[in-house]
Amino acid sequence: MRQKIEFRALMCLNRFRYVRAIDIAIDCFAERPYAAARHAARLAIRGLVKGGYALKYRTKRHHTIYALTAAGARRLVEASSSSIDARSSIRSAANLTNPEHLLWANFTVLACEARGVHALTESEVMRELNVGTKKIPQAVQGLLTVKARRKVVNADDDEPTKVHLRPDALAFEDDGLVWFEIDATKRSETRRARLLALIRALGTQIPLLRTSARSRGSNHTLVRIVVLTLEPAMLERLRSLIRQEVNKSARRILTVDSGHTRLTGVEPDTYAVWRAVYKEDGTEQVDVCVGHIVLQLAPTWLPNYQGNDPFKSKPRGWFEENYLPYRRAASLPTWPAPITPFI
């Protein structure tokens, strides 16, 4: 079992380049209570450091991260039954200053996979979209192309332009795609406009993924947008932006030709997006819910959780709750409980 845990932890290090103890906990021990998962993860990462397979770093923003050494890469190749492209990441880890956005995007992907949902990081999505592309001008620049205005206020006075959007993380659920945005900083007017353009794309197909080997056969309809913020103030600003859009869209008349959408609140920080479609016989238009928007705080309190009291060993935001990787609306099936990956 120790060897299996070591191998999986090395695989996690090799895939994401830099990880925290909480990432090992979520990848290897998600089925356990948080205190037990964190303790097991710390033992595992301590063993990797002691064996020379990983190095510990402290970033300028006081993040404790671990990177794969050359010895760890060799160990992973030797322990694998198939050819694995393992590379050391200690050189790039030494130059990191504020990897918070990247770390929480990786955490989100691991949370999805702990629930049994296939997920990809932004870099993995772009690699899959550009498999076989040799020339930079021919490379795909984004997963989704939308028209967005540079300004949110007085948007009618600003000409929309085409922009390429990339998800920070992408999950493949049974009913469609879930697009994750990680907000580590305050959104500018341009980024707020792009978020609104992304919301208007809910319910549409993303055909670029059809050529991807790992996503072939999946439902490529964008059905949910999840925005995870790292600070409460950012969450409040997003709430204000979405409430403005709810009030503005309430006066819209939805038709198929206009392509307009309407937002309605269904639960706290959860909004439904409606669009007009034709009935099957094509004689009448009806409004249907094409997807949801979820606003949520990332569980930033988990990495530094200090609860030693056994009665407080279940902090908010672990897998016992409807929180990871995002809070599901009551209209959706409940999350399955994580199972051990070592069966």
Tab-separated table of C-alpha atoms in Angstrom:
chain	number	residue	atom	x	y	z
A	1	MET	CA	0.000	0.000	0.000
A	2	ARG	CA	2.881	2.369	0.758
A	3	GLN	CA	4.249	1.764	-2.743
A	4	LYS	CA	0.839	2.397	-4.321
A	5	ILE	CA	0.472	5.688	-2.433
A	6	GLU	CA	4.002	6.702	-3.424
A	7	PHE	CA	3.335	5.935	-7.089
A	8	ARG	CA	0.061	7.861	-7.164
A	9	ALA	CA	1.616	10.844	-5.393
A	10	LEU	CA	4.480	10.854	-7.915
A	11	MET	CA	1.947	10.712	-10.748
A	12	CYS	CA	0.163	13.732	-9.253
A	13	LEU	CA	3.458	15.627	-8.980
A	14	ASN	CA	4.371	14.810	-12.565
A	15	ARG	CA	0.971	15.809	-13.952
A	16	PHE	CA	0.570	19.144	-12.155
A	17	ARG	CA	4.280	20.034	-11.700
A	18	TYR	CA	3.660	21.638	-8.282
A	19	VAL	CA	1.334	20.320	-5.577
A	20	ARG	CA	0.428	20.962	-1.957
A	21	ALA	CA	-0.269	18.424	0.758
A	22	ILE	CA	-3.997	19.088	0.288
A	23	ASP	CA	-3.683	18.045	-3.374
A	24	ILE	CA	-2.201	14.701	-2.332
A	25	ALA	CA	-4.999	14.374	0.244
A	26	ILE	CA	-7.696	14.938	-2.344
A	27	ASP	CA	-6.038	12.690	-4.935
A	28	CYS	CA	-5.258	9.750	-2.652
A	29	PHE	CA	-7.551	9.971	0.387
A	30	ALA	CA	-10.722	11.839	-0.597
A	31	GLU	CA	-12.933	9.129	0.933
A	32	ARG	CA	-11.545	9.838	4.432
A	33	PRO	CA	-12.541	12.633	6.836
A	34	TYR	CA	-10.446	15.707	6.214
A	35	ALA	CA	-8.214	15.410	9.302
A	36	ALA	CA	-7.325	11.797	8.463
A	37	ALA	CA	-6.822	12.599	4.769
A	38	ARG	CA	-4.510	15.504	5.555
A	39	HIS	CA	-2.475	13.450	8.026
A	40	ALA	CA	-2.022	10.609	5.517
A	41	ALA	CA	-1.071	13.075	2.782
A	42	ARG	CA	1.578	14.695	4.981
A	43	LEU	CA	3.084	11.290	5.749
A	44	ALA	CA	3.156	10.460	2.038
A	45	ILE	CA	4.756	13.739	0.968
A	46	ARG	CA	7.226	13.538	3.863
A	47	GLY	CA	8.326	10.135	2.588
A	48	LEU	CA	8.845	11.512	-0.931
A	49	VAL	CA	10.969	14.382	0.386
A	50	LYS	CA	12.986	12.049	2.603
A	51	GLY	CA	13.612	9.718	-0.338
A	52	GLY	CA	14.810	12.590	-2.516
A	53	TYR	CA	11.860	12.266	-4.919
A	54	ALA	CA	10.346	15.676	-4.130
A	55	LEU	CA	11.585	19.048	-2.902
A	56	LYS	CA	9.742	21.460	-0.638
A	57	TYR	CA	9.453	25.144	-1.522
A	58	ARG	CA	8.030	28.203	0.182
A	59	THR	CA	6.810	30.863	-2.241
A	60	LYS	CA	6.890	34.610	-1.623
A	61	ARG	CA	3.156	34.446	-0.889
A	62	HIS	CA	3.827	31.802	1.807
A	63	HIS	CA	2.512	28.817	-0.157
A	64	THR	CA	4.173	25.505	0.677
A	65	ILE	CA	4.508	23.522	-2.525
A	66	TYR	CA	6.356	20.395	-3.625
A	67	ALA	CA	8.062	19.720	-6.957
A	68	LEU	CA	9.325	16.544	-8.620
A	69	THR	CA	13.088	15.952	-8.629
A	70	ALA	CA	15.088	14.101	-11.290
A	71	ALA	CA	15.295	11.129	-8.897
A	72	GLY	CA	11.515	11.219	-8.510
A	73	ALA	CA	11.057	11.234	-12.289
A	74	ARG	CA	13.346	8.200	-12.619
A	75	ARG	CA	11.509	6.449	-9.794
A	76	LEU	CA	8.177	7.041	-11.522
A	77	VAL	CA	9.441	5.665	-14.846
A	78	GLU	CA	10.879	2.593	-13.122
A	79	ALA	CA	7.685	1.933	-11.146
A	80	SER	CA	5.348	2.293	-14.137
A	81	SER	CA	4.435	-0.629	-16.354
A	82	SER	CA	3.962	1.706	-19.335
A	83	SER	CA	6.103	4.482	-20.735
A	84	ILE	CA	5.518	7.697	-18.768
A	85	ASP	CA	7.012	11.021	-19.766
A	86	ALA	CA	8.244	12.111	-16.343
A	87	ARG	CA	10.246	15.324	-15.955
A	88	SER	CA	11.690	17.216	-13.032
A	89	SER	CA	9.921	20.463	-12.102
A	90	ILE	CA	12.231	21.845	-9.409
A	91	ARG	CA	13.801	24.521	-11.647
A	92	SER	CA	10.490	26.166	-12.528
A	93	ALA	CA	9.182	25.720	-8.962
A	94	ALA	CA	12.098	27.744	-7.610
A	95	ASN	CA	11.012	30.748	-9.713
A	96	LEU	CA	7.331	30.737	-8.745
A	97	THR	CA	6.084	33.810	-6.890
A	98	ASN	CA	2.288	33.582	-6.755
A	99	PRO	CA	0.995	30.238	-8.087
A	100	GLU	CA	-2.320	30.525	-6.199
A	101	HIS	CA	-4.481	30.621	-9.341
A	102	LEU	CA	-2.749	27.572	-10.816
A	103	LEU	CA	-2.871	25.623	-7.550
A	104	TRP	CA	-6.620	26.094	-7.111
A	105	ALA	CA	-7.291	25.200	-10.750
A	106	ASN	CA	-5.395	21.937	-10.230
A	107	PHE	CA	-7.265	21.377	-6.958
A	108	THR	CA	-10.580	21.754	-8.826
A	109	VAL	CA	-9.568	19.135	-11.395
A	110	LEU	CA	-8.622	16.709	-8.622
A	111	ALA	CA	-11.932	17.373	-6.825
A	112	CYS	CA	-13.839	16.526	-10.011
A	113	GLU	CA	-11.930	13.285	-10.472
A	114	ALA	CA	-12.483	12.332	-6.826
A	115	ARG	CA	-16.214	12.452	-7.634
A	116	GLY	CA	-15.661	10.211	-10.666
A	117	VAL	CA	-15.857	13.033	-13.236
A	118	HIS	CA	-13.180	13.299	-15.926
A	119	ALA	CA	-11.575	16.768	-15.894
A	120	LEU	CA	-8.738	18.666	-17.564
A	121	THR	CA	-6.643	21.699	-16.688
A	122	GLU	CA	-6.339	24.640	-19.088
A	123	SER	CA	-2.956	23.449	-20.375
A	124	GLU	CA	-4.285	19.907	-20.905
A	125	VAL	CA	-7.273	21.263	-22.854
A	126	MET	CA	-5.016	23.325	-25.118
A	127	ARG	CA	-2.639	20.406	-25.678
A	128	GLU	CA	-5.517	18.175	-26.739
A	129	LEU	CA	-6.921	20.828	-29.064
A	130	ASN	CA	-3.542	21.237	-30.774
A	131	VAL	CA	-2.451	17.615	-31.103
A	132	GLY	CA	-0.599	17.317	-34.416
A	133	THR	CA	-0.313	21.089	-34.892
A	134	LYS	CA	3.283	21.975	-35.771
A	135	LYS	CA	3.012	25.627	-36.775
A	136	ILE	CA	2.139	28.316	-34.226
A	137	PRO	CA	-0.130	30.328	-36.588
A	138	GLN	CA	-2.274	27.204	-37.056
A	139	ALA	CA	-2.649	26.533	-33.334
A	140	VAL	CA	-6.081	26.822	-31.730
A	141	GLN	CA	-6.063	29.820	-29.392
A	142	GLY	CA	-9.098	28.995	-27.272
A	143	LEU	CA	-11.802	26.485	-26.570
A	144	LEU	CA	-14.643	28.905	-27.262
A	145	THR	CA	-14.860	32.011	-29.454
A	146	VAL	CA	-17.391	34.639	-28.381
A	147	LYS	CA	-18.194	38.262	-29.069
A	148	ALA	CA	-17.542	40.432	-26.033
A	149	ARG	CA	-17.637	44.159	-25.432
A	150	ARG	CA	-14.748	45.851	-23.695
A	151	LYS	CA	-17.041	47.677	-21.300
A	152	VAL	CA	-19.912	46.412	-19.169
A	153	VAL	CA	-21.405	49.832	-18.436
A	154	ASN	CA	-23.072	51.457	-21.482
A	155	ALA	CA	-22.291	48.300	-23.418
A	156	ASP	CA	-24.492	49.419	-26.308
A	157	ASP	CA	-21.944	52.127	-27.121
A	158	ASP	CA	-19.074	49.656	-27.491
A	159	GLU	CA	-18.606	47.459	-30.559
A	160	PRO	CA	-18.219	43.765	-29.644
A	161	THR	CA	-15.064	41.982	-30.771
A	162	LYS	CA	-14.204	38.307	-31.107
A	163	VAL	CA	-12.211	36.846	-28.221
A	164	HIS	CA	-10.923	33.346	-27.523
A	165	LEU	CA	-11.807	31.944	-24.110
A	166	ARG	CA	-10.040	29.184	-22.197
A	167	PRO	CA	-11.360	27.478	-19.063
A	168	ASP	CA	-9.189	27.269	-15.961
A	169	ALA	CA	-10.583	23.745	-15.622
A	170	LEU	CA	-13.058	21.723	-17.671
A	171	ALA	CA	-15.158	18.792	-16.466
A	172	PHE	CA	-17.013	16.228	-18.585
A	173	GLU	CA	-20.253	15.317	-16.819
A	174	ASP	CA	-22.997	13.070	-18.194
A	175	ASP	CA	-25.266	15.965	-19.172
A	176	GLY	CA	-22.521	18.156	-20.669
A	177	LEU	CA	-19.485	20.317	-20.000
A	178	VAL	CA	-18.761	22.279	-16.818
A	179	TRP	CA	-16.549	25.336	-17.306
A	180	PHE	CA	-14.576	26.486	-14.241
A	181	GLU	CA	-13.224	29.992	-13.715
A	182	ILE	CA	-10.836	30.663	-10.811
A	183	ASP	CA	-10.923	34.316	-9.723
A	184	ALA	CA	-7.726	35.046	-7.820
A	185	THR	CA	-7.832	38.795	-8.537
A	186	LYS	CA	-10.497	41.433	-9.065
A	187	ARG	CA	-12.106	41.214	-12.496
A	188	SER	CA	-11.455	44.144	-14.818
A	189	GLU	CA	-14.202	45.546	-17.038
A	190	THR	CA	-12.856	43.482	-19.936
A	191	ARG	CA	-12.886	40.240	-17.942
A	192	ARG	CA	-16.381	40.977	-16.634
A	193	ALA	CA	-17.588	41.464	-20.206
A	194	ARG	CA	-15.997	38.166	-21.213
A	195	LEU	CA	-17.761	36.386	-18.356
A	196	LEU	CA	-21.110	37.736	-19.561
A	197	ALA	CA	-20.283	36.578	-23.099
A	198	LEU	CA	-19.444	33.132	-21.722
A	199	ILE	CA	-22.783	33.035	-19.889
A	200	ARG	CA	-24.589	33.796	-23.157
A	201	ALA	CA	-22.868	30.734	-24.662
A	202	LEU	CA	-24.519	28.347	-22.173
A	203	GLY	CA	-26.489	25.632	-23.914
A	204	THR	CA	-24.365	25.712	-27.069
A	205	GLN	CA	-22.126	22.993	-28.474
A	206	ILE	CA	-18.324	23.219	-28.293
A	207	PRO	CA	-17.336	21.225	-31.391
A	208	LEU	CA	-13.566	21.680	-30.974
A	209	LEU	CA	-13.502	18.875	-28.408
A	210	ARG	CA	-14.911	16.288	-30.799
A	211	THR	CA	-11.434	15.515	-32.136
A	212	SER	CA	-9.990	14.995	-28.664
A	213	ALA	CA	-9.254	11.344	-27.919
A	214	ARG	CA	-10.143	11.532	-24.215
A	215	SER	CA	-13.338	13.517	-24.739
A	216	ARG	CA	-14.611	11.732	-27.844
A	217	GLY	CA	-18.111	10.427	-27.274
A	218	SER	CA	-18.838	12.908	-24.480
A	219	ASN	CA	-21.679	15.406	-24.492
A	220	HIS	CA	-20.098	18.658	-25.686
A	221	THR	CA	-22.902	21.008	-24.645
A	222	LEU	CA	-21.864	23.726	-22.194
A	223	VAL	CA	-24.325	23.276	-19.324
A	224	ARG	CA	-22.688	24.910	-16.279
A	225	ILE	CA	-20.298	27.728	-15.459
A	226	VAL	CA	-18.720	27.654	-12.014
A	227	VAL	CA	-16.824	30.718	-10.791
A	228	LEU	CA	-14.679	30.012	-7.731
A	229	THR	CA	-13.347	33.103	-5.970
A	230	LEU	CA	-10.496	33.197	-3.481
A	231	GLU	CA	-11.801	36.119	-1.424
A	232	PRO	CA	-15.285	37.067	-0.136
A	233	ALA	CA	-14.983	40.574	-1.620
A	234	MET	CA	-14.551	39.093	-5.106
A	235	LEU	CA	-17.591	36.915	-4.574
A	236	GLU	CA	-19.679	39.926	-3.575
A	237	ARG	CA	-18.625	41.842	-6.697
A	238	LEU	CA	-19.603	38.874	-8.852
A	239	ARG	CA	-22.976	38.691	-7.128
A	240	SER	CA	-23.534	42.344	-7.962
A	241	LEU	CA	-22.608	41.770	-11.613
A	242	ILE	CA	-24.935	38.793	-11.985
A	243	ARG	CA	-27.791	40.561	-10.180
A	244	GLN	CA	-27.475	43.440	-12.646
A	245	GLU	CA	-27.737	40.956	-15.496
A	246	VAL	CA	-30.765	39.285	-13.857
A	247	ASN	CA	-32.565	42.628	-13.619
A	248	LYS	CA	-31.595	43.640	-17.142
A	249	SER	CA	-32.593	40.334	-18.748
A	250	ALA	CA	-35.979	40.244	-16.968
A	251	ARG	CA	-37.294	42.740	-19.539
A	252	ARG	CA	-36.056	40.785	-22.565
A	253	ILE	CA	-38.403	38.960	-24.906
A	254	LEU	CA	-36.771	35.675	-25.810
A	255	THR	CA	-36.942	34.507	-29.399
A	256	VAL	CA	-34.912	31.970	-31.346
A	257	ASP	CA	-33.771	34.569	-33.877
A	258	SER	CA	-32.582	37.093	-31.286
A	259	GLY	CA	-30.431	34.574	-29.390
A	260	HIS	CA	-31.073	36.447	-26.145
A	261	THR	CA	-30.858	34.784	-22.760
A	262	ARG	CA	-32.576	35.464	-19.449
A	263	LEU	CA	-31.116	34.868	-15.975
A	264	THR	CA	-33.154	33.917	-12.933
A	265	GLY	CA	-32.059	33.085	-9.413
A	266	VAL	CA	-32.962	29.548	-8.321
A	267	GLU	CA	-30.879	29.172	-5.144
A	268	PRO	CA	-28.399	31.354	-3.257
A	269	ASP	CA	-25.508	32.048	-5.685
A	270	THR	CA	-27.041	29.720	-8.292
A	271	TYR	CA	-28.720	31.105	-11.402
A	272	ALA	CA	-30.560	29.489	-14.288
A	273	VAL	CA	-30.048	30.646	-17.880
A	274	TRP	CA	-33.071	30.505	-20.213
A	275	ARG	CA	-33.225	30.576	-24.000
A	276	ALA	CA	-36.041	30.258	-26.552
A	277	VAL	CA	-36.077	27.104	-28.701
A	278	TYR	CA	-38.524	25.569	-31.143
A	279	LYS	CA	-40.687	22.637	-30.133
A	280	GLU	CA	-40.050	19.331	-31.864
A	281	ASP	CA	-42.770	20.036	-34.431
A	282	GLY	CA	-41.197	23.451	-35.149
A	283	THR	CA	-44.464	25.354	-34.816
A	284	GLU	CA	-43.992	27.094	-31.500
A	285	GLN	CA	-41.226	28.644	-29.413
A	286	VAL	CA	-40.780	27.775	-25.744
A	287	ASP	CA	-38.359	28.980	-23.067
A	288	VAL	CA	-36.068	26.271	-21.696
A	289	CYS	CA	-33.343	26.270	-19.057
A	290	VAL	CA	-30.076	25.648	-20.915
A	291	GLY	CA	-27.691	25.750	-17.964
A	292	HIS	CA	-26.681	27.135	-14.595
A	293	ILE	CA	-24.158	29.588	-13.182
A	294	VAL	CA	-22.688	28.827	-9.760
A	295	LEU	CA	-20.778	31.411	-7.710
A	296	GLN	CA	-18.791	29.992	-4.833
A	297	LEU	CA	-15.839	30.553	-2.538
A	298	ALA	CA	-12.964	28.138	-3.050
A	299	PRO	CA	-12.186	26.354	0.252
A	300	THR	CA	-9.062	28.437	0.900
A	301	TRP	CA	-9.299	27.680	4.625
A	302	LEU	CA	-8.592	23.967	4.167
A	303	PRO	CA	-4.792	24.042	3.551
A	304	ASN	CA	-4.157	25.890	6.843
A	305	TYR	CA	-6.857	24.170	8.887
A	306	GLN	CA	-5.593	23.653	12.455
A	307	GLY	CA	-8.478	21.745	14.035
A	308	ASN	CA	-7.026	19.147	16.402
A	309	ASP	CA	-10.249	18.652	18.335
A	310	PRO	CA	-11.878	15.381	17.161
A	311	PHE	CA	-15.270	17.101	17.309
A	312	LYS	CA	-13.991	19.709	14.824
A	313	SER	CA	-12.300	17.305	12.391
A	314	LYS	CA	-14.898	18.001	9.679
A	315	PRO	CA	-14.232	21.514	8.425
A	316	ARG	CA	-16.610	23.155	5.999
A	317	GLY	CA	-15.958	22.387	2.363
A	318	TRP	CA	-14.769	18.757	2.355
A	319	PHE	CA	-16.450	15.863	0.557
A	320	GLU	CA	-19.034	15.097	3.245
A	321	GLU	CA	-20.868	18.201	2.031
A	322	ASN	CA	-22.310	19.377	-1.255
A	323	TYR	CA	-19.328	21.693	-1.814
A	324	LEU	CA	-16.590	20.074	-3.920
A	325	PRO	CA	-15.932	20.523	-6.767
A	326	TYR	CA	-18.958	22.849	-6.768
A	327	ARG	CA	-22.293	23.164	-5.000
A	328	ARG	CA	-24.924	21.313	-7.025
A	329	ALA	CA	-28.403	22.731	-7.438
A	330	ALA	CA	-31.309	20.755	-5.969
A	331	SER	CA	-32.541	19.972	-9.492
A	332	LEU	CA	-29.353	17.991	-10.236
A	333	PRO	CA	-28.402	14.533	-8.962
A	334	THR	CA	-26.433	14.515	-5.718
A	335	TRP	CA	-22.695	13.959	-5.780
A	336	PRO	CA	-21.500	10.365	-5.348
A	337	ALA	CA	-19.267	9.788	-2.339
A	338	PRO	CA	-15.561	9.428	-3.219
A	339	ILE	CA	-14.080	5.942	-3.124
A	340	THR	CA	-10.495	4.932	-2.555
A	341	PRO	CA	-8.380	4.857	-5.745
A	342	PHE	CA	-6.338	1.920	-4.412
A	343	ILE	CA	-8.920	-0.831	-4.916
